[in-house]
Coordinates of C-alpha atoms and ligand atoms in Angstrom, one line a residue:
M1 CA 0.0 0.0 0.0
T2 CA 1.3 3.5 -0.8
D3 CA 2.4 5.5 2.2
T4 CA 0.1 8.5 2.7
R5 CA 3.3 10.6 2.8
A6 CA 4.1 9.5 -0.7
I7 CA 0.7 10.7 -1.8
S8 CA 1.3 14.1 -0.2
L9 CA 4.6 14.3 -2.0
I10 CA 2.9 13.5 -5.3
M11 CA 0.4 16.3 -4.7
A12 CA 3.3 18.7 -3.9
L13 CA 5.0 17.7 -7.1
R14 CA 1.8 18.3 -9.1
G15 CA 1.6 21.8 -7.4
Q16 CA 5.1 22.5 -8.7
G17 CA 4.0 21.7 -12.3
I18 CA 5.0 18.0 -12.7
T19 CA 2.1 16.5 -14.6
D20 CA 3.6 13.4 -16.3
A21 CA 1.5 10.5 -15.0
R22 CA 4.1 7.8 -15.6
V23 CA 6.8 9.7 -13.8
L24 CA 4.5 10.6 -10.9
S25 CA 3.4 7.0 -10.6
A26 CA 7.1 5.8 -10.6
I27 CA 7.8 8.2 -7.8
E28 CA 4.7 7.1 -5.9
R29 CA 5.8 3.5 -6.1
T30 CA 9.4 4.1 -5.0
P31 CA 9.6 4.0 -1.2
R32 CA 12.0 6.9 -0.6
E33 CA 12.4 5.9 3.1
L34 CA 14.5 2.9 2.0
F35 CA 17.0 5.3 0.3
V36 CA 17.8 7.5 3.3
D37 CA 19.7 6.8 6.5
K38 CA 17.8 5.9 9.6
P39 CA 17.9 9.4 11.3
F40 CA 16.3 10.9 8.2
E41 CA 13.5 8.4 7.8
S42 CA 10.9 10.8 9.1
S43 CA 11.8 13.4 6.5
A44 CA 12.0 10.9 3.7
Y45 CA 9.0 12.3 1.9
D46 CA 9.8 15.9 2.4
N47 CA 10.5 17.6 -0.9
N48 CA 14.1 18.2 0.0
A49 CA 17.6 16.8 -0.7
L50 CA 19.0 14.9 2.3
P51 CA 22.6 13.9 3.3
I52 CA 23.7 10.3 2.6
A53 CA 27.0 8.5 3.4
C54 CA 30.4 9.6 2.0
G55 CA 29.4 13.3 2.1
Q56 CA 26.9 13.0 -0.7
T57 CA 23.2 13.8 -1.1
I58 CA 20.0 12.1 -2.3
S59 CA 18.5 14.7 -4.7
Q60 CA 15.3 16.6 -3.9
P61 CA 12.2 14.7 -5.3
Y62 CA 11.2 17.7 -7.4
I63 CA 14.6 17.6 -9.2
V64 CA 14.3 13.8 -9.7
A65 CA 10.8 14.3 -11.1
Y66 CA 11.8 17.2 -13.3
S67 CA 14.9 15.5 -14.7
T68 CA 13.0 12.3 -15.3
V69 CA 10.3 14.2 -17.2
E70 CA 12.9 16.1 -19.3
L71 CA 14.7 12.8 -20.1
D72 CA 11.5 11.5 -21.7
V73 CA 12.3 7.9 -20.8
Q74 CA 10.4 5.2 -22.8
P75 CA 9.8 1.6 -21.9
N76 CA 12.2 0.2 -24.5
H77 CA 15.1 2.5 -23.4
R78 CA 18.5 1.7 -22.0
V79 CA 19.5 4.5 -19.7
L80 CA 22.9 5.4 -18.2
E81 CA 23.0 7.2 -14.9
I82 CA 26.3 8.7 -13.5
G83 CA 26.2 9.1 -9.7
T84 CA 24.2 6.2 -8.2
G85 CA 24.4 7.8 -4.7
S86 CA 21.5 6.4 -2.7
G87 CA 20.1 4.6 -5.7
Y88 CA 16.8 6.5 -5.6
Q89 CA 16.9 8.1 -9.0
A90 CA 18.0 4.7 -10.6
A91 CA 15.1 3.0 -8.9
V92 CA 12.6 5.5 -10.3
L93 CA 14.2 5.1 -13.8
A94 CA 14.0 1.3 -13.5
L95 CA 10.2 1.5 -13.3
L96 CA 10.1 3.5 -16.6
C97 CA 12.6 1.8 -18.9
R98 CA 14.1 -1.5 -20.0
M99 CA 17.5 -1.3 -18.4
V100 CA 19.4 1.2 -16.1
Y101 CA 23.2 1.2 -16.1
T102 CA 24.4 3.2 -13.1
V103 CA 28.0 4.2 -12.1
E104 CA 29.2 5.3 -8.7
R105 CA 32.8 6.1 -7.5
H106 CA 32.1 5.4 -3.8
R107 CA 32.0 1.7 -3.2
P108 CA 30.1 1.8 0.1
L109 CA 27.3 3.8 -1.6
M110 CA 27.3 1.4 -4.5
A111 CA 26.9 -1.6 -2.1
Q112 CA 24.1 0.0 -0.2
A113 CA 22.2 0.9 -3.4
E114 CA 22.6 -2.6 -4.7
S115 CA 21.0 -4.1 -1.6
R116 CA 18.1 -1.6 -1.9
F117 CA 17.6 -2.6 -5.6
R118 CA 17.6 -6.3 -4.5
A119 CA 15.1 -5.6 -1.7
L120 CA 12.8 -3.9 -4.2
K121 CA 13.3 -6.7 -6.8
L122 CA 14.5 -4.2 -9.4
H123 CA 16.2 -6.7 -11.7
N124 CA 16.7 -4.3 -14.6
I125 CA 19.6 -2.3 -13.0
V126 CA 23.3 -3.0 -13.6
T127 CA 25.8 -1.3 -11.4
R128 CA 29.4 -0.4 -11.9
H129 CA 31.9 0.9 -9.4
G130 CA 34.1 3.3 -11.4
D131 CA 34.7 6.8 -12.6
G132 CA 31.7 8.1 -14.5
F133 CA 33.8 10.6 -16.5
A134 CA 34.5 7.6 -18.8
G135 CA 30.8 6.7 -19.1
W136 CA 30.3 3.0 -19.9
P137 CA 31.7 2.5 -23.4
E138 CA 31.1 -1.3 -23.3
Q139 CA 27.3 -0.8 -23.0
A140 CA 27.1 2.3 -25.2
P141 CA 25.2 3.7 -27.1
F142 CA 22.4 4.7 -24.7
D143 CA 19.0 6.1 -25.4
R144 CA 19.3 8.4 -22.5
I145 CA 22.1 9.6 -20.1
L146 CA 21.5 11.4 -16.8
L147 CA 24.3 12.9 -14.7
T148 CA 23.4 13.5 -11.1
A149 CA 26.6 15.2 -10.2
A150 CA 27.7 18.6 -11.5
V151 CA 30.3 19.0 -14.3
P152 CA 31.9 22.3 -15.4
E153 CA 31.0 21.3 -18.9
V154 CA 29.4 18.0 -20.1
P155 CA 32.4 15.8 -21.3
P156 CA 32.2 15.1 -25.1
I157 CA 33.0 11.4 -24.4
L158 CA 29.6 11.1 -22.6
I159 CA 27.7 12.8 -25.5
E160 CA 29.4 10.3 -27.8
Q161 CA 27.8 7.4 -25.9
L162 CA 24.4 8.7 -26.8
K163 CA 22.4 7.3 -29.7
P164 CA 21.4 9.7 -32.4
G165 CA 18.1 11.3 -31.2
G166 CA 19.2 10.5 -27.6
I167 CA 18.9 13.0 -24.7
L168 CA 21.4 13.7 -22.0
I169 CA 20.5 15.7 -18.9
A170 CA 23.2 17.1 -16.6
P171 CA 23.8 19.8 -14.0
E172 CA 26.4 22.0 -15.5
G173 CA 28.5 24.8 -14.0
K174 CA 30.6 25.8 -11.0
Q175 CA 29.8 25.0 -7.4
P176 CA 27.3 27.5 -6.1
S177 CA 28.5 30.6 -4.3
L178 CA 26.5 32.9 -2.0
E179 CA 26.3 35.5 -4.8
S180 CA 24.9 33.5 -7.6
F181 CA 23.2 30.4 -8.9
S182 CA 26.0 29.0 -11.0
Q183 CA 24.7 25.6 -12.0
Y184 CA 22.0 24.9 -14.5
L185 CA 20.4 21.7 -15.5
V186 CA 21.1 21.4 -19.3
K187 CA 19.5 19.2 -21.9
I188 CA 21.6 18.0 -24.8
I189 CA 20.0 16.3 -27.7
R190 CA 22.2 14.3 -30.1
T191 CA 21.1 14.8 -33.7
E192 CA 22.4 13.3 -36.9
E193 CA 24.1 16.6 -37.6
G194 CA 25.6 17.3 -34.2
T195 CA 24.1 18.4 -30.9
S196 CA 21.6 20.9 -29.6
K197 CA 21.8 22.3 -26.1
Q198 CA 19.2 24.0 -23.9
S199 CA 19.5 25.4 -20.4
L200 CA 16.6 24.4 -18.1
I201 CA 16.5 25.4 -14.5
P202 CA 19.0 26.6 -11.8
V203 CA 20.1 23.7 -9.6
V204 CA 22.5 22.8 -6.8
F205 CA 24.2 19.4 -7.1
V206 CA 27.4 17.9 -5.5
P207 CA 30.3 18.0 -8.0
M208 CA 31.3 15.1 -10.2
I209 CA 34.8 14.2 -9.1
P210 CA 37.3 12.4 -11.3
G211 CA 39.0 9.2 -10.2
L212 CA 38.1 6.9 -7.3
P213 CA 38.4 7.7 -3.5
Q214 CA 40.0 4.3 -2.7
G215 CA 42.3 4.2 -5.7
K216 CA 41.7 1.7 -8.4
S217 CA 38.4 0.0 -9.2
D218 CA 38.3 -3.7 -9.8
G219 CA 35.8 -2.7 -12.5
S220 CA 33.2 -4.8 -10.8
E221 CA 29.8 -4.8 -12.5
R222 CA 26.7 -6.3 -11.0
K223 CA 23.4 -7.3 -12.5
I224 CA 20.8 -7.0 -9.7
Ligands
SAH301 N1 21.4 10.0 -8.0 C1 21.6 10.0 -6.6 C2 22.2 11.4 -6.2 C3 23.6 11.3 -6.3 S1 24.6 12.6 -5.6 C4 20.4 9.6 -5.8 O1 19.4 9.4 -6.4 O2 20.6 9.5 -4.6 C5 25.9 12.4 -6.7 C6 26.6 11.1 -6.7 O3 27.6 11.2 -7.8 C7 27.4 10.9 -5.4 O4 27.1 9.6 -4.9 C8 28.9 10.9 -5.9 O5 29.7 10.0 -5.2 C9 28.7 10.5 -7.3 N2 29.9 10.8 -8.2 C10 30.6 12.0 -8.2 N3 31.6 11.9 -9.1 C11 31.5 10.7 -9.7 C12 32.2 10.1 -10.8 N4 33.3 10.7 -11.3 N5 31.8 8.9 -11.2 C13 30.8 8.2 -10.6 N6 30.0 8.8 -9.6 C14 30.4 10.0 -9.1

């Protein structure tokens, strides 16, 4: 049964202009309390970002909803997410597409997210511990790519892993300062001729950091 707090969240998202029924239903069916740490369980359905392990954050539900709508995910799609974090965004995507490929540089976050995917029986998610700056060339090209950590500029190597007609959404810009919003969510569409790029809304995301915190990856990949 859906938690009444999930229903309140859906109503809040509707109030903020999210009307896509498939995306709202995927959010309603994803128990966000499983993706936050114990002390934050009571705030799990607030429309806010929350801290998770390794100094990272689980994104605000509005931003998850907005990004997912802009990504225009279809049931036959294979989607690459960079920045698994808690796994919440990947779980929402998994309800909307054929296969989610998600990359995370912090191994403890990856392991925790994998156990959540298993508990929710989300068997169409493949995880990889590694540096998302390289994308996932072995599984490319993707129909959609979503970055959930901010880059100064979207790396061309990631755009190259998009199919023609594919869409990439990413927070782009510097880390925010007190004076200004310096990150925007951008939407890049790969066309036969090249790419088109559009700025969407101002956002605040943690930075995408090159390399791995504990040194080398064993390149481990797991099908949930
Ligand atoms: N999508 C997440 C939110 C993630 S916060 C969720 O739904 O909870 C951003 C995540 O990107 C963090 O977990 C951070 O460790 C990860 N990250 C940062 N740089 C990265 C990189 N180069 N490769 C892979 N993951 C990265």
